C-alpha cells in the first residue's frame, strides 16, 4: 500500500483517458503517463535513490517533470521542487540543507550547477522538457518498478519557504497532508473526469503542483498543460477548458486584454484565485466582463489550502471564504490562544490533516509556529464576519508577495547591505499594477559616500532570483525608526506608495 501513489496515480494504470493536452497538439493518456512514471521510478532507484532520500529538482515545466512527482511518490523518495529562477547561490543552500542525495537540473543548467552538486555531495542528473536529459534516457531504458509500500504519515515532499531571518525553512509535507487536501478540494470545487483544467502555473509550488495537479488526478480529469502563463496562449486554449486556477496577476493581465471576452471565457464552470490577495475591483471587473465570479481561496505551503469561498453560495469579493471541511480555523489575539470576538482582527491559526509536519531539522522554528496541540500560527492577520467569511487583512510577517511569489525582505536587505558605500537598507513592497506588490529598496549611504546604484543592482542580480530583485532603488539619509529602534516599514510603504503607479511591468 502507498496511499498517495495508489489514489493519485496507480488507479489510472492502463487507462486510455486523456491526462495532459500539450501545446504541440499531442495528448498523453493516463496509462502512458503512469507507465512512464513507473519506469522513471526504476531509473531513480538504479541511480541509488532509496525511500526517504531527498531529490532536489530544478527543472522546467514538462510532462516528465510531473512524472518525476509520480515516480518519487511511488518510490517513497521525498521531492524537493525548486523555483527555476533560483541562482546557483540560492540553490546551494537548499541542496545542502536538505541533504539531497540527487540534484536534478535542466540540461542547460547542468554545468552551472556542477559545483553546487559536488560541494554538497549530491549526484547531478538532468531532465529536459523534450524527453531529454540523463534521467529521461535512463527512464527510456528502464523496466517499470512496482511502488514501494508507504504509509500516510510518511513524507512526500519538502517545500522551502523563506523565513523572516532570511534563512529558508523546509516544510515537510506528508502523504496525508497532500491526499486529504486534494480529496477535499476535488469535492468542494466539484471536479470530475469531464474537467479540462487550464494549467499555466509553475509546478514548483503548492498551487501549481499539489492543488492543480492532484485535484485533476483525484477527479480523473485532464489538463491543458502550458509551459507558463502567456496571455496569447491562454486565450487560445480557453475555449477548450472547463476550469482555470490562477494568481491575481493572471486575471489582471487577462482583463487588460480586450480579446478576453465572455465568448472566449464565459463558458468555464470555475475560475479560482489564490497565493496573493485579489483586489475587490478585479473581482468586480471580471464579473462584469465574463459573467462569472472568481472563487478566491487561501492557503500556504505549510497548510495546503485552508479556506475557500463556496462553490454554490455567495462568493464574497475581498474574503477568502470559509474553512474547508475538516480544517479548523481560529483567530486569536497575537501571542495568545485567546480567540478574538467576531469581526475583530487577530492572528489566523489553522489545524487539521492539511497542516505540515514541521520544518526540516529546525525544531525551535517548528515549535515557534506549530503549537503542540496542532494549531499552526500562520502569520496572516484576519477577521471573521458574522456569516463566517474570513478576510485576510494583513500580515504579521515581513513578507512581500509579488505575482504570487513570496519574498522576505531580509534576504534582499542582507545582499544590499554588503555592498560598498551602503550603511543600511530597507526593502518594502508597495502596490504594483501587474504583480500586486513590487519591491522598492531604500538605501542609506555611508557618511560621505555615494553608492553606485547600477553596481548594487548588478551584485543583487548575481545572487538573487530575478523576482526577488528590487524594481526601484531610492536613497534616504536615514530610515524611520520607532523608539525601540525598529525600522518603520509602514511609514516607508506610505512614502513610496506611488513608486509603480501607472507602470505596466
Ligand atoms: C517573473 N518575474 C517576476 C515575477 N515573475 N518579478 C516579480 N514577481 C514575479 N512573480 C520577472 C521576470 O523574470 C522578468 O524579468 C520580469 O519579472 C517580467 O516578466 P514577465 O514575463 O512579465 O513575467 P512572467 O514570466 O509572465 O511571470 C509572471 C507570473 C509568474 C505569470 C505572474 O510569476 C507566475 O506564474 N506566478 C505564479 C506564482 C505561483 O504559482 N505562486 C504560488 C506560490 P526581466 O524583465 O528581467 O526578464 S504560493 C502557494 O503555492 C500557496 C500555497 C498558495 O496559496 O497558492
Ligand atoms: P506561501 O508561503 O508561498 O505558501 O504563501 C502563503 C501566503 O500567501 C499566505 O500566508 C498568505 O499571506 C498569502 N495568500 C495565499 N492566498 C491568499 C489569498 N487568497 N489572499 C491573501 N493572501 C493569500
Short mmCIF file of C-alpha atoms in Angstrom, two decimals, residues 54-362:
data_model
loop_
_atom_site.label_atom_id
_atom_site.label_comp_id
_atom_site.label_asym_id
_atom_site.label_seq_id
_atom_site.Cartn_x
_atom_site.Cartn_y
_atom_site.Cartn_z
CA UNK A 54 15.60 13.70 -0.84
CA UNK A 55 15.72 14.63 -4.51
CA UNK A 56 16.16 18.36 -5.22
CA UNK A 57 14.80 19.24 -8.66
CA UNK A 58 15.21 22.49 -10.53
CA UNK A 59 13.59 21.50 -13.80
CA UNK A 60 11.41 23.28 -16.33
CA UNK A 61 7.70 22.50 -16.52
CA UNK A 62 7.04 19.44 -18.69
CA UNK A 63 5.19 16.11 -18.64
CA UNK A 64 8.39 14.45 -17.42
CA UNK A 65 8.53 16.91 -14.51
CA UNK A 66 5.04 15.70 -13.47
CA UNK A 67 6.17 12.08 -13.98
CA UNK A 68 9.02 12.88 -11.58
CA UNK A 69 6.48 13.71 -8.87
CA UNK A 70 4.70 10.40 -9.57
CA UNK A 71 7.97 8.45 -9.65
CA UNK A 72 9.13 9.93 -6.35
CA UNK A 73 5.75 9.22 -4.74
CA UNK A 74 5.81 5.66 -5.96
CA UNK A 75 9.32 5.03 -4.61
CA UNK A 76 8.94 6.97 -1.34
CA UNK A 77 11.57 9.49 -2.46
CA UNK A 78 10.99 12.95 -0.98
CA UNK A 79 10.67 15.51 -3.76
CA UNK A 80 12.07 18.99 -3.23
CA UNK A 81 10.87 21.13 -6.15
CA UNK A 82 12.79 24.37 -6.68
CA UNK A 83 11.92 27.61 -8.44
CA UNK A 84 13.53 27.66 -11.89
CA UNK A 85 14.53 31.30 -11.29
CA UNK A 86 16.85 30.49 -8.38
CA UNK A 87 20.53 31.23 -8.91
CA UNK A 88 23.20 28.60 -8.12
CA UNK A 89 23.99 30.58 -4.94
CA UNK A 90 20.37 30.17 -3.78
CA UNK A 91 20.24 26.50 -4.77
CA UNK A 92 23.35 25.69 -2.81
CA UNK A 93 21.52 26.28 0.45
CA UNK A 94 18.53 24.08 -0.41
CA UNK A 95 20.61 21.16 -1.62
CA UNK A 96 22.97 21.29 1.34
CA UNK A 97 20.32 21.92 3.99
CA UNK A 98 18.06 19.12 2.79
CA UNK A 99 20.93 16.66 2.46
CA UNK A 100 19.59 15.87 -1.01
CA UNK A 101 21.09 12.74 -2.50
CA UNK A 102 20.39 13.94 -6.03
CA UNK A 103 20.22 17.35 -7.72
CA UNK A 104 18.18 17.12 -10.88
CA UNK A 105 18.74 20.05 -13.23
CA UNK A 106 17.68 21.27 -16.63
CA UNK A 107 20.33 20.10 -19.14
CA UNK A 108 21.13 23.74 -19.98
CA UNK A 109 21.99 24.46 -16.34
CA UNK A 110 23.97 21.31 -15.58
CA UNK A 111 27.34 22.99 -16.00
CA UNK A 112 26.44 25.91 -13.75
CA UNK A 113 25.20 23.53 -11.04
CA UNK A 114 28.08 21.07 -11.12
CA UNK A 115 29.87 22.85 -8.32
CA UNK A 116 26.75 23.02 -6.13
CA UNK A 117 26.26 19.28 -6.51
CA UNK A 118 29.94 18.48 -5.94
CA UNK A 119 30.14 20.59 -2.78
CA UNK A 120 27.07 19.04 -1.20
CA UNK A 121 27.86 15.51 -2.29
CA UNK A 122 24.64 15.23 -4.31
CA UNK A 123 24.60 13.26 -7.54
CA UNK A 124 23.89 15.55 -10.53
CA UNK A 125 21.45 14.32 -13.18
CA UNK A 126 19.42 16.16 -15.80
CA UNK A 127 15.84 16.25 -17.05
CA UNK A 128 14.78 18.36 -20.03
CA UNK A 129 11.39 19.29 -21.42
CA UNK A 130 11.59 17.22 -24.62
CA UNK A 131 12.18 13.76 -23.19
CA UNK A 132 15.89 14.61 -22.96
CA UNK A 133 18.41 14.54 -20.13
CA UNK A 134 20.20 11.73 -18.33
CA UNK A 135 17.18 10.76 -16.22
CA UNK A 136 14.90 10.71 -19.28
CA UNK A 137 17.35 8.46 -21.11
CA UNK A 138 17.62 6.10 -18.14
CA UNK A 139 13.81 6.10 -17.94
CA UNK A 140 13.51 5.09 -21.60
CA UNK A 141 15.72 2.08 -20.91
CA UNK A 142 14.23 1.01 -17.54
CA UNK A 143 11.58 -1.60 -16.84
CA UNK A 144 8.66 -0.29 -14.72
CA UNK A 145 9.18 -0.53 -10.95
CA UNK A 146 6.45 -1.59 -8.53
CA UNK A 147 5.51 1.08 -5.97
CA UNK A 148 7.14 0.91 -2.53
CA UNK A 149 4.86 0.35 0.45
CA UNK A 150 4.32 3.66 2.26
CA UNK A 151 2.03 5.00 4.96
CA UNK A 152 0.04 8.22 5.22
CA UNK A 153 2.48 9.59 7.78
CA UNK A 154 5.48 9.13 5.51
CA UNK A 155 6.92 12.29 3.99
CA UNK A 156 6.17 13.03 0.34
CA UNK A 157 7.75 16.44 -0.26
CA UNK A 158 9.81 19.27 1.18
CA UNK A 159 8.89 22.76 0.06
CA UNK A 160 11.24 25.51 1.15
CA UNK A 161 9.65 28.72 2.35
CA UNK A 162 11.67 31.81 3.16
CA UNK A 163 11.86 32.99 6.72
CA UNK A 164 11.85 36.41 8.34
CA UNK A 165 15.51 35.97 9.25
CA UNK A 166 16.37 35.33 5.61
CA UNK A 167 17.03 31.63 6.18
CA UNK A 168 14.65 29.32 4.32
CA UNK A 169 12.86 26.51 6.08
CA UNK A 170 12.00 23.14 4.57
CA UNK A 171 8.31 22.49 5.20
CA UNK A 172 7.82 18.73 5.49
CA UNK A 173 4.61 17.50 3.89
CA UNK A 174 3.29 14.01 4.48
CA UNK A 175 1.29 11.82 2.15
CA UNK A 176 -1.79 12.52 4.27
CA UNK A 177 -1.27 16.29 4.07
CA UNK A 178 -1.39 16.16 0.28
CA UNK A 179 -4.01 13.47 -0.12
CA UNK A 180 -6.54 14.84 2.36
CA UNK A 181 -6.36 18.31 0.81
CA UNK A 182 -6.65 17.03 -2.75
CA UNK A 183 -9.73 15.00 -1.85
CA UNK A 184 -11.36 17.88 -0.02
CA UNK A 185 -10.75 20.34 -2.86
CA UNK A 186 -11.97 17.92 -5.52
CA UNK A 187 -15.30 17.60 -3.70
CA UNK A 188 -15.59 21.24 -2.67
CA UNK A 189 -14.86 22.57 -6.15
CA UNK A 190 -16.79 19.73 -7.86
CA UNK A 191 -14.00 18.46 -10.08
CA UNK A 192 -14.96 15.45 -12.23
CA UNK A 193 -13.49 13.40 -15.05
CA UNK A 194 -15.15 15.82 -17.51
CA UNK A 195 -12.95 18.67 -16.32
CA UNK A 196 -10.30 20.16 -18.55
CA UNK A 197 -8.17 22.39 -16.33
CA UNK A 198 -6.15 25.13 -17.98
CA UNK A 199 -2.78 24.78 -16.23
CA UNK A 200 -0.45 27.77 -16.68
CA UNK A 201 1.05 27.89 -13.16
CA UNK A 202 4.60 26.92 -12.31
CA UNK A 203 4.85 23.42 -10.80
CA UNK A 204 7.40 24.04 -8.06
CA UNK A 205 4.86 25.40 -5.58
CA UNK A 206 1.83 24.07 -3.76
CA UNK A 207 -0.57 25.92 -6.05
CA UNK A 208 0.54 24.54 -9.43
CA UNK A 209 1.81 21.16 -8.19
CA UNK A 210 -0.43 19.95 -5.41
CA UNK A 211 -3.63 21.95 -5.83
CA UNK A 212 -3.99 21.90 -9.61
CA UNK A 213 -2.42 18.56 -10.47
CA UNK A 214 -3.60 16.48 -7.51
CA UNK A 215 -7.19 17.64 -7.87
CA UNK A 216 -7.13 16.68 -11.55
CA UNK A 217 -5.66 13.27 -10.70
CA UNK A 218 -8.23 12.54 -8.00
CA UNK A 219 -11.08 13.55 -10.32
CA UNK A 220 -9.61 11.78 -13.36
CA UNK A 221 -9.91 14.92 -15.49
CA UNK A 222 -7.36 16.33 -17.92
CA UNK A 223 -5.21 19.45 -18.15
CA UNK A 224 -4.23 21.79 -20.94
CA UNK A 225 -0.63 21.95 -19.86
CA UNK A 226 1.01 25.24 -20.82
CA UNK A 227 4.69 25.86 -20.03
CA UNK A 228 3.95 29.24 -18.42
CA UNK A 229 1.34 31.97 -18.25
CA UNK A 230 1.27 33.71 -21.59
CA UNK A 231 -1.85 35.72 -22.42
CA UNK A 232 -1.91 34.71 -26.10
CA UNK A 233 -1.57 31.01 -25.32
CA UNK A 234 -4.17 31.20 -22.55
CA UNK A 235 -6.69 33.00 -24.78
CA UNK A 236 -6.12 30.40 -27.47
CA UNK A 237 -6.67 27.50 -25.04
CA UNK A 238 -9.59 28.87 -23.00
CA UNK A 239 -12.32 27.72 -25.41
CA UNK A 240 -11.28 24.09 -24.77
CA UNK A 241 -11.10 24.47 -20.96
CA UNK A 242 -13.73 23.97 -18.27
CA UNK A 243 -11.75 25.44 -15.39
CA UNK A 244 -8.68 27.51 -14.60
CA UNK A 245 -6.61 28.19 -11.49
CA UNK A 246 -4.52 31.34 -11.21
CA UNK A 247 -2.86 34.01 -9.15
CA UNK A 248 -4.32 37.54 -9.29
CA UNK A 249 -1.76 38.64 -11.91
CA UNK A 250 -3.25 36.09 -14.35
CA UNK A 251 -6.63 37.77 -14.04
CA UNK A 252 -5.43 41.37 -14.22
CA UNK A 253 -3.39 40.51 -17.32
CA UNK A 254 -6.37 38.81 -18.97
CA UNK A 255 -8.64 41.74 -18.13
CA UNK A 256 -6.11 44.15 -19.62
CA UNK A 257 -6.57 42.36 -22.95
CA UNK A 258 -9.72 43.24 -24.85
CA UNK A 259 -9.73 39.85 -26.59
CA UNK A 260 -10.71 38.31 -23.23
CA UNK A 261 -14.49 38.36 -23.64
CA UNK A 262 -17.49 36.37 -22.49
CA UNK A 263 -17.35 34.47 -25.80
CA UNK A 264 -13.84 33.29 -25.03
CA UNK A 265 -14.06 32.71 -21.28
CA UNK A 266 -17.73 32.76 -20.27
CA UNK A 267 -18.30 29.02 -20.57
CA UNK A 268 -15.80 27.89 -17.91
CA UNK A 269 -17.53 26.38 -14.88
CA UNK A 270 -14.83 27.57 -12.45
CA UNK A 271 -12.08 30.15 -12.11
CA UNK A 272 -10.12 30.12 -8.86
CA UNK A 273 -7.59 32.59 -7.47
CA UNK A 274 -5.12 32.47 -4.62
CA UNK A 275 -1.49 32.79 -3.44
CA UNK A 276 -1.91 36.56 -3.09
CA UNK A 277 -4.79 38.93 -2.30
CA UNK A 278 -7.08 39.79 -5.16
CA UNK A 279 -8.41 43.33 -5.27
CA UNK A 280 -12.18 43.62 -4.94
CA UNK A 281 -12.07 45.79 -8.03
CA UNK A 282 -10.60 42.90 -10.03
CA UNK A 283 -13.38 40.60 -8.84
CA UNK A 284 -15.99 43.13 -9.97
CA UNK A 285 -14.38 43.81 -13.35
CA UNK A 286 -14.13 40.08 -14.00
CA UNK A 287 -17.76 39.53 -13.13
CA UNK A 288 -18.89 42.36 -15.39
CA UNK A 289 -16.78 41.21 -18.32
CA UNK A 290 -17.07 37.40 -18.09
CA UNK A 291 -20.32 36.98 -16.16
CA UNK A 292 -18.68 34.76 -13.56
CA UNK A 293 -17.33 35.32 -10.09
CA UNK A 294 -13.82 34.13 -9.38
CA UNK A 295 -13.66 31.72 -6.44
CA UNK A 296 -10.96 33.00 -4.10
CA UNK A 297 -9.32 30.65 -1.64
CA UNK A 298 -6.50 30.89 0.88
CA UNK A 299 -3.60 28.61 1.59
CA UNK A 300 0.03 28.36 2.49
CA UNK A 301 2.89 25.99 1.81
CA UNK A 302 2.69 24.76 5.40
CA UNK A 303 -1.07 24.21 5.36
CA UNK A 304 -2.01 23.46 1.78
CA UNK A 305 -5.44 25.02 1.22
CA UNK A 306 -7.28 26.16 4.36
CA UNK A 307 -10.27 28.21 3.27
CA UNK A 308 -12.37 28.70 0.18
CA UNK A 309 -15.31 30.70 -0.98
CA UNK A 310 -18.26 28.41 -1.66
CA UNK A 311 -18.92 26.70 -4.98
CA UNK A 312 -22.67 27.32 -4.87
CA UNK A 313 -23.26 30.02 -2.29
CA UNK A 314 -22.22 33.66 -2.42
CA UNK A 315 -18.56 34.26 -3.29
CA UNK A 316 -17.72 37.41 -1.41
CA UNK A 317 -15.05 39.62 -3.02
CA UNK A 318 -12.30 40.62 -0.60
CA UNK A 319 -12.83 37.48 1.50
CA UNK A 320 -11.27 34.04 1.31
CA UNK A 321 -14.48 32.26 2.34
CA UNK A 322 -14.88 29.52 4.93
CA UNK A 323 -12.57 26.92 6.47
CA UNK A 324 -12.60 23.84 4.24
CA UNK A 325 -14.32 20.70 5.55
CA UNK A 326 -12.03 19.01 8.08
CA UNK A 327 -9.96 22.18 8.60
CA UNK A 328 -10.30 24.17 11.83
CA UNK A 329 -9.55 27.88 11.79
CA UNK A 330 -9.46 30.31 14.69
CA UNK A 331 -8.48 33.95 15.05
CA UNK A 332 -6.53 34.77 18.19
CA UNK A 333 -5.01 37.77 19.89
CA UNK A 334 -1.41 37.58 18.63
CA UNK A 335 0.88 35.85 21.11
CA UNK A 336 -2.02 34.13 22.88
CA UNK A 337 -4.52 31.35 22.28
CA UNK A 338 -7.45 33.65 23.13
CA UNK A 339 -9.89 33.95 20.27
CA UNK A 340 -10.96 37.48 19.36
CA UNK A 341 -14.66 38.38 19.08
CA UNK A 342 -16.37 38.10 15.68
CA UNK A 343 -15.38 40.98 13.41
CA UNK A 344 -12.15 41.76 15.21
CA UNK A 345 -8.70 41.30 13.76
CA UNK A 346 -6.27 38.71 15.06
CA UNK A 347 -3.77 36.02 14.11
CA UNK A 348 -5.14 33.27 11.89
CA UNK A 349 -4.37 29.78 13.19
CA UNK A 350 -5.19 26.58 11.34
CA UNK A 351 -5.41 22.92 12.41
CA UNK A 352 -6.22 19.75 10.52
CA UNK A 353 -4.88 16.94 8.34
CA UNK A 354 -3.70 19.61 5.88
CA UNK A 355 -1.13 21.05 8.33
CA UNK A 356 2.51 20.11 7.69
CA UNK A 357 4.79 18.01 9.88
CA UNK A 358 7.25 20.76 10.84
CA UNK A 359 10.39 22.36 9.42
CA UNK A 360 13.24 20.05 8.44
CA UNK A 361 15.87 19.99 11.18
CA UNK A 362 14.53 23.16 12.80
#
